[in-house]
Coordinates of C-alpha atoms and ligand atoms in Angstrom, one line a residue:
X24 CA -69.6 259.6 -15.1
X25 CA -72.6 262.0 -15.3
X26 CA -75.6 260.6 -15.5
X27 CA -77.9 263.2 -14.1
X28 CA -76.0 265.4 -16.9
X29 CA -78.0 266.9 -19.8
X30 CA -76.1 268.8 -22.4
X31 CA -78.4 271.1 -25.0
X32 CA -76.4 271.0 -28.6
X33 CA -77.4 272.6 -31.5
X34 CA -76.0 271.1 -35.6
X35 CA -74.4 274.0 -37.5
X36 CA -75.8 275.9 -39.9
X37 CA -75.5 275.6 -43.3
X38 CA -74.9 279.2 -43.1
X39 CA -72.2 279.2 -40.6
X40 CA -69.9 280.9 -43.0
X41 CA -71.8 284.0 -42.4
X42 CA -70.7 284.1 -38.8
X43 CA -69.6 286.9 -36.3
X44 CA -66.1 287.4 -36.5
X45 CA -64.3 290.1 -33.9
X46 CA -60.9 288.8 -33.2
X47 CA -60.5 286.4 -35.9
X48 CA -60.0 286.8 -40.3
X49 CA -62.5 285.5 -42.3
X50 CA -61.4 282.1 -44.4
X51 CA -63.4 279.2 -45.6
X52 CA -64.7 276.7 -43.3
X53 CA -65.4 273.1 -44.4
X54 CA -68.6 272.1 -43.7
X55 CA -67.7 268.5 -44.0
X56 CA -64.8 269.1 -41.1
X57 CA -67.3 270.9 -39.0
X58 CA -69.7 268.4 -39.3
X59 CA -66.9 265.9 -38.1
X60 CA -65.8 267.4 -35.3
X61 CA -69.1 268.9 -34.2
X62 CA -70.1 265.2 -34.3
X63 CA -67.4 263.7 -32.0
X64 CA -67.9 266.7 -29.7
X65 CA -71.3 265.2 -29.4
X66 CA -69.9 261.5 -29.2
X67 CA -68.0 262.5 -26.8
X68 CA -70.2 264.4 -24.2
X69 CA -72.2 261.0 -24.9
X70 CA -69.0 258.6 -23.4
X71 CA -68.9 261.3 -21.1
X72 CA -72.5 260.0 -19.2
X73 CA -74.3 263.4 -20.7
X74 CA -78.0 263.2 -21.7
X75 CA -77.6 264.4 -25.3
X76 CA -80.5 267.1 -26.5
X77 CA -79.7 267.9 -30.1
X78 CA -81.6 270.9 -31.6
X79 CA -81.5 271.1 -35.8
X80 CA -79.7 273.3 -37.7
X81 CA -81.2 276.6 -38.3
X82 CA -80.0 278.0 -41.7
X83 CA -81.0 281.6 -40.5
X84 CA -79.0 281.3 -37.6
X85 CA -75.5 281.1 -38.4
X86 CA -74.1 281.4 -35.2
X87 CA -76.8 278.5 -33.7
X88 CA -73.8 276.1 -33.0
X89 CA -72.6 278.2 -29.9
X90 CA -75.6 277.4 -28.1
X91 CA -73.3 278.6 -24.9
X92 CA -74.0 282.1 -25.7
X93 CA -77.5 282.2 -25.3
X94 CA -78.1 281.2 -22.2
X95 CA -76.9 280.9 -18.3
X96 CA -77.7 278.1 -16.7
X97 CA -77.5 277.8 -12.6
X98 CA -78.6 274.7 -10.5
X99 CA -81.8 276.6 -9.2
X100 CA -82.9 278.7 -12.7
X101 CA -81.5 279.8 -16.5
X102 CA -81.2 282.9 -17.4
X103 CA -82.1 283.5 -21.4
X104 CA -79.2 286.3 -22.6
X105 CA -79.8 289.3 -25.0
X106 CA -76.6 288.5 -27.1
X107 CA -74.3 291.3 -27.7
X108 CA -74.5 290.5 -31.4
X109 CA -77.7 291.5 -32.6
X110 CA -77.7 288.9 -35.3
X111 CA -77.6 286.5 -32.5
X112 CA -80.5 287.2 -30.9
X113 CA -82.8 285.3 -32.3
X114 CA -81.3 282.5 -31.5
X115 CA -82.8 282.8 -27.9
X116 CA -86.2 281.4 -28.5
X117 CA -85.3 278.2 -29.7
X118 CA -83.2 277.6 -26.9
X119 CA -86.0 279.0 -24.1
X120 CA -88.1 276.1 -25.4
X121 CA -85.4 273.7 -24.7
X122 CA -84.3 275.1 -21.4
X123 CA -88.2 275.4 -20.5
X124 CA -88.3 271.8 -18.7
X125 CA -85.5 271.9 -16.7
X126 CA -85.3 275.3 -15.2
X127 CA -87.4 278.1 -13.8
X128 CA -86.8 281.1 -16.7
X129 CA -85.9 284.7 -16.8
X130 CA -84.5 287.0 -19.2
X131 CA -82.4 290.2 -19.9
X132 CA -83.9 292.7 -21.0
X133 CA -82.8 296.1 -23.4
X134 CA -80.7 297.9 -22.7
X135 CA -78.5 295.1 -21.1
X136 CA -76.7 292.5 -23.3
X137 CA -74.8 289.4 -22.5
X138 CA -73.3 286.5 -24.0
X139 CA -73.2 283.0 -22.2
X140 CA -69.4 283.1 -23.4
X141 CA -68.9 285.8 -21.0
X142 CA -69.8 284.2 -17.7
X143 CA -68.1 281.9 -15.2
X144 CA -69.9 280.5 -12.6
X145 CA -67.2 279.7 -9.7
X146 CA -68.9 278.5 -6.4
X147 CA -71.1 281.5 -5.5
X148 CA -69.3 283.7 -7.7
X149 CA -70.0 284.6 -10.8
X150 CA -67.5 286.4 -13.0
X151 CA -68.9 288.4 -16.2
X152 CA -66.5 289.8 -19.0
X153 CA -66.7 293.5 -19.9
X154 CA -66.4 292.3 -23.6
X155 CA -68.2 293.9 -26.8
X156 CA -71.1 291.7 -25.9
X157 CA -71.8 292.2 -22.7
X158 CA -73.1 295.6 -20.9
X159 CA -73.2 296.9 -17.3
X160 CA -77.0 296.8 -18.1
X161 CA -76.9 293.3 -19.0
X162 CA -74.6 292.5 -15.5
X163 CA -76.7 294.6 -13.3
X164 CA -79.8 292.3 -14.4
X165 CA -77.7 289.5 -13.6
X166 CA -77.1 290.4 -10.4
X167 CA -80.6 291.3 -9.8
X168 CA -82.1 288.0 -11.0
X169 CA -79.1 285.5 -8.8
X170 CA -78.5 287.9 -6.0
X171 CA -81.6 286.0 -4.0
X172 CA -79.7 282.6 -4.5
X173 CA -76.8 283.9 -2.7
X174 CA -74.3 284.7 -5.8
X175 CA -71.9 287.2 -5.9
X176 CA -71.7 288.9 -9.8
X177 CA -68.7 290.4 -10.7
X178 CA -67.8 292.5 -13.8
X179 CA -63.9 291.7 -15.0
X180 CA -61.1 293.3 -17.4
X181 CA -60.3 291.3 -20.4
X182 CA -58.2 292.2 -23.2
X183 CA -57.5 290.8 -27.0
X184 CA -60.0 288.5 -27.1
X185 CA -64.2 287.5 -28.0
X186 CA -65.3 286.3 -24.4
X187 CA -64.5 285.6 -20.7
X188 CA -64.6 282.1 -21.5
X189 CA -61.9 282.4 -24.1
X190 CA -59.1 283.9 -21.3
X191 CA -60.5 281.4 -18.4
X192 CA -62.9 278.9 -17.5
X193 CA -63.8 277.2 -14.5
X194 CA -62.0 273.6 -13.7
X195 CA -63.8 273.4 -10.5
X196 CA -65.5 275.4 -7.7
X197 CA -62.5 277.2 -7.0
X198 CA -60.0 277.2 -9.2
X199 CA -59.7 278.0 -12.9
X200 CA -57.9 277.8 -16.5
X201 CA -56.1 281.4 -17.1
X202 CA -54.4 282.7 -20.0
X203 CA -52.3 285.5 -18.6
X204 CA -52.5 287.2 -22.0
X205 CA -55.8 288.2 -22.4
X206 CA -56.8 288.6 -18.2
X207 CA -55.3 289.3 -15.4
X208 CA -55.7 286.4 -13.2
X209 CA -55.7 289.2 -9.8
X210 CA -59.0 289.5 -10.5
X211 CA -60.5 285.8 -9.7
X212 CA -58.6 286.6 -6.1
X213 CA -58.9 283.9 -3.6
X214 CA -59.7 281.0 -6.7
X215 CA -57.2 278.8 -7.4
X216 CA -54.9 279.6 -10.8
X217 CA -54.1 277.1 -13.3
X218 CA -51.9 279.2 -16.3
X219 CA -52.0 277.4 -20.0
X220 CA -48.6 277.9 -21.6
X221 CA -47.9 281.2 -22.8
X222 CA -46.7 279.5 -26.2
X223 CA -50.5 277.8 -26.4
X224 CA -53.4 281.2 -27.7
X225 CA -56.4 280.5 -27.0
X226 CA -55.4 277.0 -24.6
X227 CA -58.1 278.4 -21.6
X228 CA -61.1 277.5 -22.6
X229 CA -62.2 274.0 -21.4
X230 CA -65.1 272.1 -20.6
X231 CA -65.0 270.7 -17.2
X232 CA -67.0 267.8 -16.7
X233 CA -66.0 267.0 -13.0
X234 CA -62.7 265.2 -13.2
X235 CA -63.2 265.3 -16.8
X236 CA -61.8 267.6 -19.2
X237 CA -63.0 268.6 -22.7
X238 CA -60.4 270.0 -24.3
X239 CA -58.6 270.9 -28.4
X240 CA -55.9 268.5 -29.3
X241 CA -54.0 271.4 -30.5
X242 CA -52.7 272.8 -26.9
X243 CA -50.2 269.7 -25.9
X244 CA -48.4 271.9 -23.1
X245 CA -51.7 273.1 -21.2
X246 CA -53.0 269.4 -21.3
X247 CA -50.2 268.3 -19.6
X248 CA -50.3 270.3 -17.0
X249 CA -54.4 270.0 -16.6
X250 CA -53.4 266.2 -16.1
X251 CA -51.0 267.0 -13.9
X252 CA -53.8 269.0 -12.1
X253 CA -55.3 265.3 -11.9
X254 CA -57.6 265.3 -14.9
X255 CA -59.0 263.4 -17.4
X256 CA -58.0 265.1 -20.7
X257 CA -60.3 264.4 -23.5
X258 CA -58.9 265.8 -26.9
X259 CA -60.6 266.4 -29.9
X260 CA -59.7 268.2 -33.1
X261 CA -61.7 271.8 -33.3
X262 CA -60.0 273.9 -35.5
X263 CA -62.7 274.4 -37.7
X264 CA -64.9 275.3 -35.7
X265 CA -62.6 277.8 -34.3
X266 CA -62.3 279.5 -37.9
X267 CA -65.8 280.7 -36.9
X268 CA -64.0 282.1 -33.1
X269 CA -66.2 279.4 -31.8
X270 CA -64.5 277.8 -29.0
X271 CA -65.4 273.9 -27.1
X272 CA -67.7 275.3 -24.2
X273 CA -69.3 277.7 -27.0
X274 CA -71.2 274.4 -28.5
X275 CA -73.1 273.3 -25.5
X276 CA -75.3 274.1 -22.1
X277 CA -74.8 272.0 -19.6
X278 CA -77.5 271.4 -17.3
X279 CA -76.9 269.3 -14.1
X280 CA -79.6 267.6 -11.9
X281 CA -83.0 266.8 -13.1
X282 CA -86.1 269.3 -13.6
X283 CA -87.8 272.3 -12.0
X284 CA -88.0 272.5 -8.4
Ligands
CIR21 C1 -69.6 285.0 -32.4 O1 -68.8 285.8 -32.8 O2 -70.6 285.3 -31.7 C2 -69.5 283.6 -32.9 N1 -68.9 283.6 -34.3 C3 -68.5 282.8 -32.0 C4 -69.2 282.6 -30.6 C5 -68.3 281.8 -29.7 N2 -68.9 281.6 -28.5 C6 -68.3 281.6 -27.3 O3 -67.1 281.8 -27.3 N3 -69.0 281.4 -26.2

């Protein structure tokens, strides 16, 4: 369990349909079926011990779900992200209000951008994706801002896909989920490497909840073998959210431990 969990959640817009798309065709998306799963994502994280905070809907904000992208959260501060997207960005201040109690803030800045999506935090290092949404700028600021807490920021190669997050994710301090197609898994060198079936796009993003998993029901292979890895597979339906190339860290920041210190 995780009690001392909170998890920051936005509803989707009633605009969603208007969302970024990069990798992904546009097709209708069922607001009914997005409310559904969106609501046992929630449910879930609940059963999971997680202090729910649920932000409303924004209609102007069509991309508000991913809450992910907005932000970086560390155990000693947050950082509030200038989102690649520039239709994105105002989904910052919303969420800056809601980090506000639980973490000392700071913020990139123009010229840099960055999208939560695009960083793993693994131990003391922290991988960033050089994706369309995310800058040198943006990773230098990084670096400058988590360089005095004793992180490491790295800039990696991905390929084919939105974010980081959508090729790998951390299941631990030291090891992580890899798609081989999209990353080459060389560059997390001394982590541990956990590859989702090559048959299973998309299978690498996961929310790890300790030795609890997060994870679409439509990736039976990878589950398997993230059991195998000694987890606790949660599955949940997310396809429609995925028609908008959201993904199931993308719809919440996790915040462990309690307060500023
Ligand atoms: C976007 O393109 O920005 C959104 N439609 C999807 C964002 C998904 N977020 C994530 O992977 N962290």
């Amino acid at each position: 369990m995780n009690r001392s969990l909170h998890a920051i959640v936005r509803s989707p817009s009633p605009s969603m349909e208007s969302c970024e798309l990069t990798h992904v065709d546009r097709e209708p998306i069922d607001m009914a079926r997005v409310a559904q799963q969106h609501g046992r994502y929630v449910e879930l994280l609940r059963e999971l011990g997680c202090q729910v905070v649920e932000l409303a809907a924004q209609p102007g904000l069509p991309d508000g779900v991913f809450v992910e992208d907005p932000a970086i959260v560390l155990d000693e501060l947050a950082v509030i992200t200038r989102p690649g997207a520039p239709s994105r960005r105002p989904e910052t201040a919303s969420i800056m209000e809601a980090l506000r109690p639980y973490r000392p803030l700071f913020e990139i800045a123009s010229p840099g951008t960055l999208d939560g999506g695009d960083v793993i935090v693994s131990g003391q290092t922290i991988y960033v994706g050089l994706s369309s949404r995310s800058n040198q700028a943006g990773i230098d600021q990084l670096a400058e801002i988590v360089g005095p807490h004793g992180y490491e920021v790295r800039g990696v190669e991905l390929t084919g896909c939105l974010h980081l997050k959508s090729a790998a994710c951390a299941i631990g301090n030291d090891r992580l989920l890899v798609q081989r197609e999209w990353i080459d898994p060389a560059q997390f060198e001394a982590k541990r490497i956990v590859e989702t079936d090559p048959a299973e796009i998309g299978a690498a993003n996961v929310v790890w909840l300790g030795d609890d998993l997060i994870y679409p029901s439509e990736f039976p292979v990878t589950a398997e073998r993230l059991r195998q890895q000694g987890f606790r597979v949660h599955c949940l339906e997310y396809d429609e959210l995925a028609k908008a190339e959201g993904a199931v860290t993308c719809c919440s920041l996790l915040i462990r431990g309690q307060g500023k210190s």
